Amino acid sequence: MLDNITVAGPDTRTEVSANEDSTIAAILQEQGINYANASIMIDGVTLASDALSKTLKEAGVIAGSTIAVCVKLQNAA
């Protein structure tokens, strides 16, 4: 079990505990974060789209890591 993983969405920031065999997509879905058309980062490193199906262990997520979802809107400057 990994403790103190921060999951940050466009308007939320939550600390969670997760099993290292959980996928990144599952963690985001459990937190109700829509990650379509978004960049996903782990500790500031942008992930490729195929990385969403990786487990936390495969992605190198450790206790204290941050998974962040950043959405760039069409009209944003």
PDB file of N, CA and C in Angstrom, residues 27-77:
ATOM      1  N   ILE A  27      -7.002   5.056 -10.514  1.00  0.00           N
ATOM      2  CA  ILE A  27      -6.867   6.038  -9.424  1.00  0.00           C
ATOM      3  C   ILE A  27      -7.609   7.321  -9.795  1.00  0.00           C
ATOM      4  N   LEU A  28      -7.417   7.803 -11.024  1.00  0.00           N
ATOM      5  CA  LEU A  28      -8.081   9.032 -11.462  1.00  0.00           C
ATOM      6  C   LEU A  28      -9.595   8.852 -11.509  1.00  0.00           C
ATOM      7  N   GLN A  29     -10.052   7.705 -11.983  1.00  0.00           N
ATOM      8  CA  GLN A  29     -11.489   7.438 -12.039  1.00  0.00           C
ATOM      9  C   GLN A  29     -12.090   7.375 -10.643  1.00  0.00           C
ATOM     10  N   GLU A  30     -11.386   6.744  -9.699  1.00  0.00           N
ATOM     11  CA  GLU A  30     -11.880   6.654  -8.326  1.00  0.00           C
ATOM     12  C   GLU A  30     -12.040   8.040  -7.698  1.00  0.00           C
ATOM     13  N   GLN A  31     -11.222   8.984  -8.126  1.00  0.00           N
ATOM     14  CA  GLN A  31     -11.289  10.341  -7.593  1.00  0.00           C
ATOM     15  C   GLN A  31     -12.250  11.226  -8.394  1.00  0.00           C
ATOM     16  N   GLY A  32     -12.883  10.652  -9.424  1.00  0.00           N
ATOM     17  CA  GLY A  32     -13.852  11.394 -10.227  1.00  0.00           C
ATOM     18  C   GLY A  32     -13.218  12.432 -11.127  1.00  0.00           C
ATOM     19  N   ILE A  33     -11.977  12.198 -11.531  1.00  0.00           N
ATOM     20  CA  ILE A  33     -11.264  13.160 -12.377  1.00  0.00           C
ATOM     21  C   ILE A  33     -11.355  12.729 -13.830  1.00  0.00           C
ATOM     22  N   ASN A  34     -11.891  13.605 -14.665  1.00  0.00           N
ATOM     23  CA  ASN A  34     -11.973  13.367 -16.102  1.00  0.00           C
ATOM     24  C   ASN A  34     -10.618  13.719 -16.710  1.00  0.00           C
ATOM     25  N   TYR A  35      -9.948  12.741 -17.278  1.00  0.00           N
ATOM     26  CA  TYR A  35      -8.614  12.976 -17.823  1.00  0.00           C
ATOM     27  C   TYR A  35      -8.586  12.964 -19.353  1.00  0.00           C
ATOM     28  N   ALA A  36      -9.769  12.954 -19.975  1.00  0.00           N
ATOM     29  CA  ALA A  36      -9.834  13.051 -21.436  1.00  0.00           C
ATOM     30  C   ALA A  36      -9.307  14.417 -21.862  1.00  0.00           C
ATOM     31  N   ASN A  37      -8.516  14.447 -22.894  1.00  0.00           N
ATOM     32  CA  ASN A  37      -7.932  15.693 -23.421  1.00  0.00           C
ATOM     33  C   ASN A  37      -7.115  16.435 -22.373  1.00  0.00           C
ATOM     34  N   ALA A  38      -6.407  15.700 -21.554  1.00  0.00           N
ATOM     35  CA  ALA A  38      -5.606  16.313 -20.499  1.00  0.00           C
ATOM     36  C   ALA A  38      -4.193  15.740 -20.536  1.00  0.00           C
ATOM     37  N   SER A  39      -3.282  16.474 -19.951  1.00  0.00           N
ATOM     38  CA  SER A  39      -1.926  15.974 -19.736  1.00  0.00           C
ATOM     39  C   SER A  39      -1.874  15.430 -18.321  1.00  0.00           C
ATOM     40  N   ILE A  40      -1.291  14.236 -18.186  1.00  0.00           N
ATOM     41  CA  ILE A  40      -1.153  13.644 -16.867  1.00  0.00           C
ATOM     42  C   ILE A  40       0.327  13.610 -16.531  1.00  0.00           C
ATOM     43  N   MET A  41       0.645  14.045 -15.322  1.00  0.00           N
ATOM     44  CA  MET A  41       2.034  14.096 -14.880  1.00  0.00           C
ATOM     45  C   MET A  41       2.186  13.365 -13.558  1.00  0.00           C
ATOM     46  N   ILE A  42       3.332  12.740 -13.403  1.00  0.00           N
ATOM     47  CA  ILE A  42       3.715  12.172 -12.116  1.00  0.00           C
ATOM     48  C   ILE A  42       4.975  12.901 -11.685  1.00  0.00           C
ATOM     49  N   ASP A  43       4.871  13.594 -10.576  1.00  0.00           N
ATOM     50  CA  ASP A  43       5.983  14.377 -10.039  1.00  0.00           C
ATOM     51  C   ASP A  43       6.607  15.279 -11.112  1.00  0.00           C
ATOM     52  N   GLY A  44       5.753  15.893 -11.933  1.00  0.00           N
ATOM     53  CA  GLY A  44       6.187  16.867 -12.932  1.00  0.00           C
ATOM     54  C   GLY A  44       6.606  16.300 -14.271  1.00  0.00           C
ATOM     55  N   VAL A  45       6.616  14.981 -14.422  1.00  0.00           N
ATOM     56  CA  VAL A  45       6.999  14.346 -15.683  1.00  0.00           C
ATOM     57  C   VAL A  45       5.728  13.946 -16.423  1.00  0.00           C
ATOM     58  N   THR A  46       5.545  14.481 -17.641  1.00  0.00           N
ATOM     59  CA  THR A  46       4.353  14.190 -18.437  1.00  0.00           C
ATOM     60  C   THR A  46       4.388  12.753 -18.946  1.00  0.00           C
ATOM     61  N   LEU A  47       3.264  12.075 -18.806  1.00  0.00           N
ATOM     62  CA  LEU A  47       3.145  10.680 -19.232  1.00  0.00           C
ATOM     63  C   LEU A  47       2.636  10.574 -20.655  1.00  0.00           C
ATOM     64  N   ALA A  48       3.037   9.529 -21.340  1.00  0.00           N
ATOM     65  CA  ALA A  48       2.461   9.193 -22.647  1.00  0.00           C
ATOM     66  C   ALA A  48       1.085   8.592 -22.391  1.00  0.00           C
ATOM     67  N   SER A  49       0.206   8.668 -23.386  1.00  0.00           N
ATOM     68  CA  SER A  49      -1.170   8.200 -23.194  1.00  0.00           C
ATOM     69  C   SER A  49      -1.244   6.720 -22.844  1.00  0.00           C
ATOM     70  N   ASP A  50      -0.306   5.906 -23.316  1.00  0.00           N
ATOM     71  CA  ASP A  50      -0.353   4.475 -22.999  1.00  0.00           C
ATOM     72  C   ASP A  50       0.054   4.182 -21.556  1.00  0.00           C
ATOM     73  N   ALA A  51       0.593   5.162 -20.851  1.00  0.00           N
ATOM     74  CA  ALA A  51       1.021   4.968 -19.470  1.00  0.00           C
ATOM     75  C   ALA A  51      -0.161   4.877 -18.506  1.00  0.00           C
ATOM     76  N   LEU A  52      -1.344   5.292 -18.929  1.00  0.00           N
ATOM     77  CA  LEU A  52      -2.511   5.245 -18.045  1.00  0.00           C
ATOM     78  C   LEU A  52      -2.869   3.826 -17.623  1.00  0.00           C
ATOM     79  N   SER A  53      -2.505   2.859 -18.436  1.00  0.00           N
ATOM     80  CA  SER A  53      -2.823   1.469 -18.096  1.00  0.00           C
ATOM     81  C   SER A  53      -1.722   0.813 -17.262  1.00  0.00           C
ATOM     82  N   LYS A  54      -0.656   1.542 -16.967  1.00  0.00           N
ATOM     83  CA  LYS A  54       0.412   1.005 -16.127  1.00  0.00           C
ATOM     84  C   LYS A  54      -0.014   1.033 -14.666  1.00  0.00           C
ATOM     85  N   THR A  55       0.508   0.084 -13.915  1.00  0.00           N
ATOM     86  CA  THR A  55       0.264   0.105 -12.477  1.00  0.00           C
ATOM     87  C   THR A  55       1.136   1.189 -11.852  1.00  0.00           C
ATOM     88  N   LEU A  56       0.798   1.553 -10.627  1.00  0.00           N
ATOM     89  CA  LEU A  56       1.606   2.550  -9.934  1.00  0.00           C
ATOM     90  C   LEU A  56       3.047   2.068  -9.810  1.00  0.00           C
ATOM     91  N   LYS A  57       3.221   0.792  -9.553  1.00  0.00           N
ATOM     92  CA  LYS A  57       4.566   0.223  -9.434  1.00  0.00           C
ATOM     93  C   LYS A  57       5.319   0.343 -10.753  1.00  0.00           C
ATOM     94  N   GLU A  58       4.673  -0.013 -11.865  1.00  0.00           N
ATOM     95  CA  GLU A  58       5.307   0.066 -13.188  1.00  0.00           C
ATOM     96  C   GLU A  58       5.663   1.504 -13.550  1.00  0.00           C
ATOM     97  N   ALA A  59       4.847   2.458 -13.106  1.00  0.00           N
ATOM     98  CA  ALA A  59       5.071   3.868 -13.436  1.00  0.00           C
ATOM     99  C   ALA A  59       6.078   4.526 -12.494  1.00  0.00           C
ATOM    100  N   GLY A  60       6.521   3.800 -11.482  1.00  0.00           N
ATOM    101  CA  GLY A  60       7.505   4.337 -10.556  1.00  0.00           C
ATOM    102  C   GLY A  60       6.950   5.266  -9.498  1.00  0.00           C
ATOM    103  N   VAL A  61       5.641   5.152  -9.240  1.00  0.00           N
ATOM    104  CA  VAL A  61       5.017   5.991  -8.221  1.00  0.00           C
ATOM    105  C   VAL A  61       5.415   5.459  -6.849  1.00  0.00           C
ATOM    106  N   ILE A  62       5.851   6.359  -5.983  1.00  0.00           N
ATOM    107  CA  ILE A  62       6.223   5.999  -4.627  1.00  0.00           C
ATOM    108  C   ILE A  62       5.394   6.818  -3.649  1.00  0.00           C
ATOM    109  N   ALA A  63       5.425   6.453  -2.387  1.00  0.00           N
ATOM    110  CA  ALA A  63       4.719   7.230  -1.365  1.00  0.00           C
ATOM    111  C   ALA A  63       5.202   8.668  -1.430  1.00  0.00           C
ATOM    112  N   GLY A  64       4.274   9.600  -1.387  1.00  0.00           N
ATOM    113  CA  GLY A  64       4.604  11.018  -1.458  1.00  0.00           C
ATOM    114  C   GLY A  64       4.590  11.585  -2.864  1.00  0.00           C
ATOM    115  N   SER A  65       4.346  10.755  -3.878  1.00  0.00           N
ATOM    116  CA  SER A  65       4.288  11.232  -5.264  1.00  0.00           C
ATOM    117  C   SER A  65       3.016  12.030  -5.515  1.00  0.00           C
ATOM    118  N   THR A  66       3.037  12.821  -6.577  1.00  0.00           N
ATOM    119  CA  THR A  66       1.863  13.572  -7.008  1.00  0.00           C
ATOM    120  C   THR A  66       1.491  13.163  -8.422  1.00  0.00           C
ATOM    121  N   ILE A  67       0.223  12.795  -8.596  1.00  0.00           N
ATOM    122  CA  ILE A  67      -0.333  12.542  -9.927  1.00  0.00           C
ATOM    123  C   ILE A  67      -1.205  13.752 -10.233  1.00  0.00           C
ATOM    124  N   ALA A  68      -0.845  14.496 -11.271  1.00  0.00           N
ATOM    125  CA  ALA A  68      -1.562  15.730 -11.597  1.00  0.00           C
ATOM    126  C   ALA A  68      -2.157  15.657 -12.994  1.00  0.00           C
ATOM    127  N   VAL A  69      -3.368  16.188 -13.120  1.00  0.00           N
ATOM    128  CA  VAL A  69      -4.062  16.262 -14.409  1.00  0.00           C
ATOM    129  C   VAL A  69      -4.205  17.738 -14.762  1.00  0.00           C
ATOM    130  N   CYS A  70      -3.686  18.091 -15.928  1.00  0.00           N
ATOM    131  CA  CYS A  70      -3.721  19.488 -16.369  1.00  0.00           C
ATOM    132  C   CYS A  70      -4.492  19.561 -17.685  1.00  0.00           C
ATOM    133  N   VAL A  71      -5.528  20.376 -17.712  1.00  0.00           N
ATOM    134  CA  VAL A  71      -6.363  20.534 -18.893  1.00  0.00           C
ATOM    135  C   VAL A  71      -6.084  21.890 -19.530  1.00  0.00           C
ATOM    136  N   LYS A  72      -5.726  21.898 -20.802  1.00  0.00           N
ATOM    137  CA  LYS A  72      -5.525  23.141 -21.545  1.00  0.00           C
ATOM    138  C   LYS A  72      -6.756  23.346 -22.407  1.00  0.00           C
ATOM    139  N   LEU A  73      -7.498  24.391 -22.124  1.00  0.00           N
ATOM    140  CA  LEU A  73      -8.715  24.673 -22.871  1.00  0.00           C
ATOM    141  C   LEU A  73      -8.394  25.450 -24.143  1.00  0.00           C
ATOM    142  N   GLN A  74      -9.208  25.294 -25.160  1.00  0.00           N
ATOM    143  CA  GLN A  74      -9.001  25.943 -26.450  1.00  0.00           C
ATOM    144  C   GLN A  74      -8.854  27.447 -26.323  1.00  0.00           C
ATOM    145  N   ASN A  75      -9.639  28.071 -25.473  1.00  0.00           N
ATOM    146  CA  ASN A  75      -9.652  29.535 -25.371  1.00  0.00           C
ATOM    147  C   ASN A  75      -8.656  30.090 -24.357  1.00  0.00           C
ATOM    148  N   ALA A  76      -7.926  29.196 -23.703  1.00  0.00           N
ATOM    149  CA  ALA A  76      -6.982  29.670 -22.684  1.00  0.00           C
ATOM    150  C   ALA A  76      -5.773  30.327 -23.354  1.00  0.00           C
ATOM    151  N   ALA A  77      -5.282  31.343 -22.756  1.00  0.00           N
ATOM    152  CA  ALA A  77      -4.127  32.046 -23.320  1.00  0.00           C
ATOM    153  C   ALA A  77      -2.852  31.383 -22.903  1.00  0.00           C
TER     154      ALA A  77
END
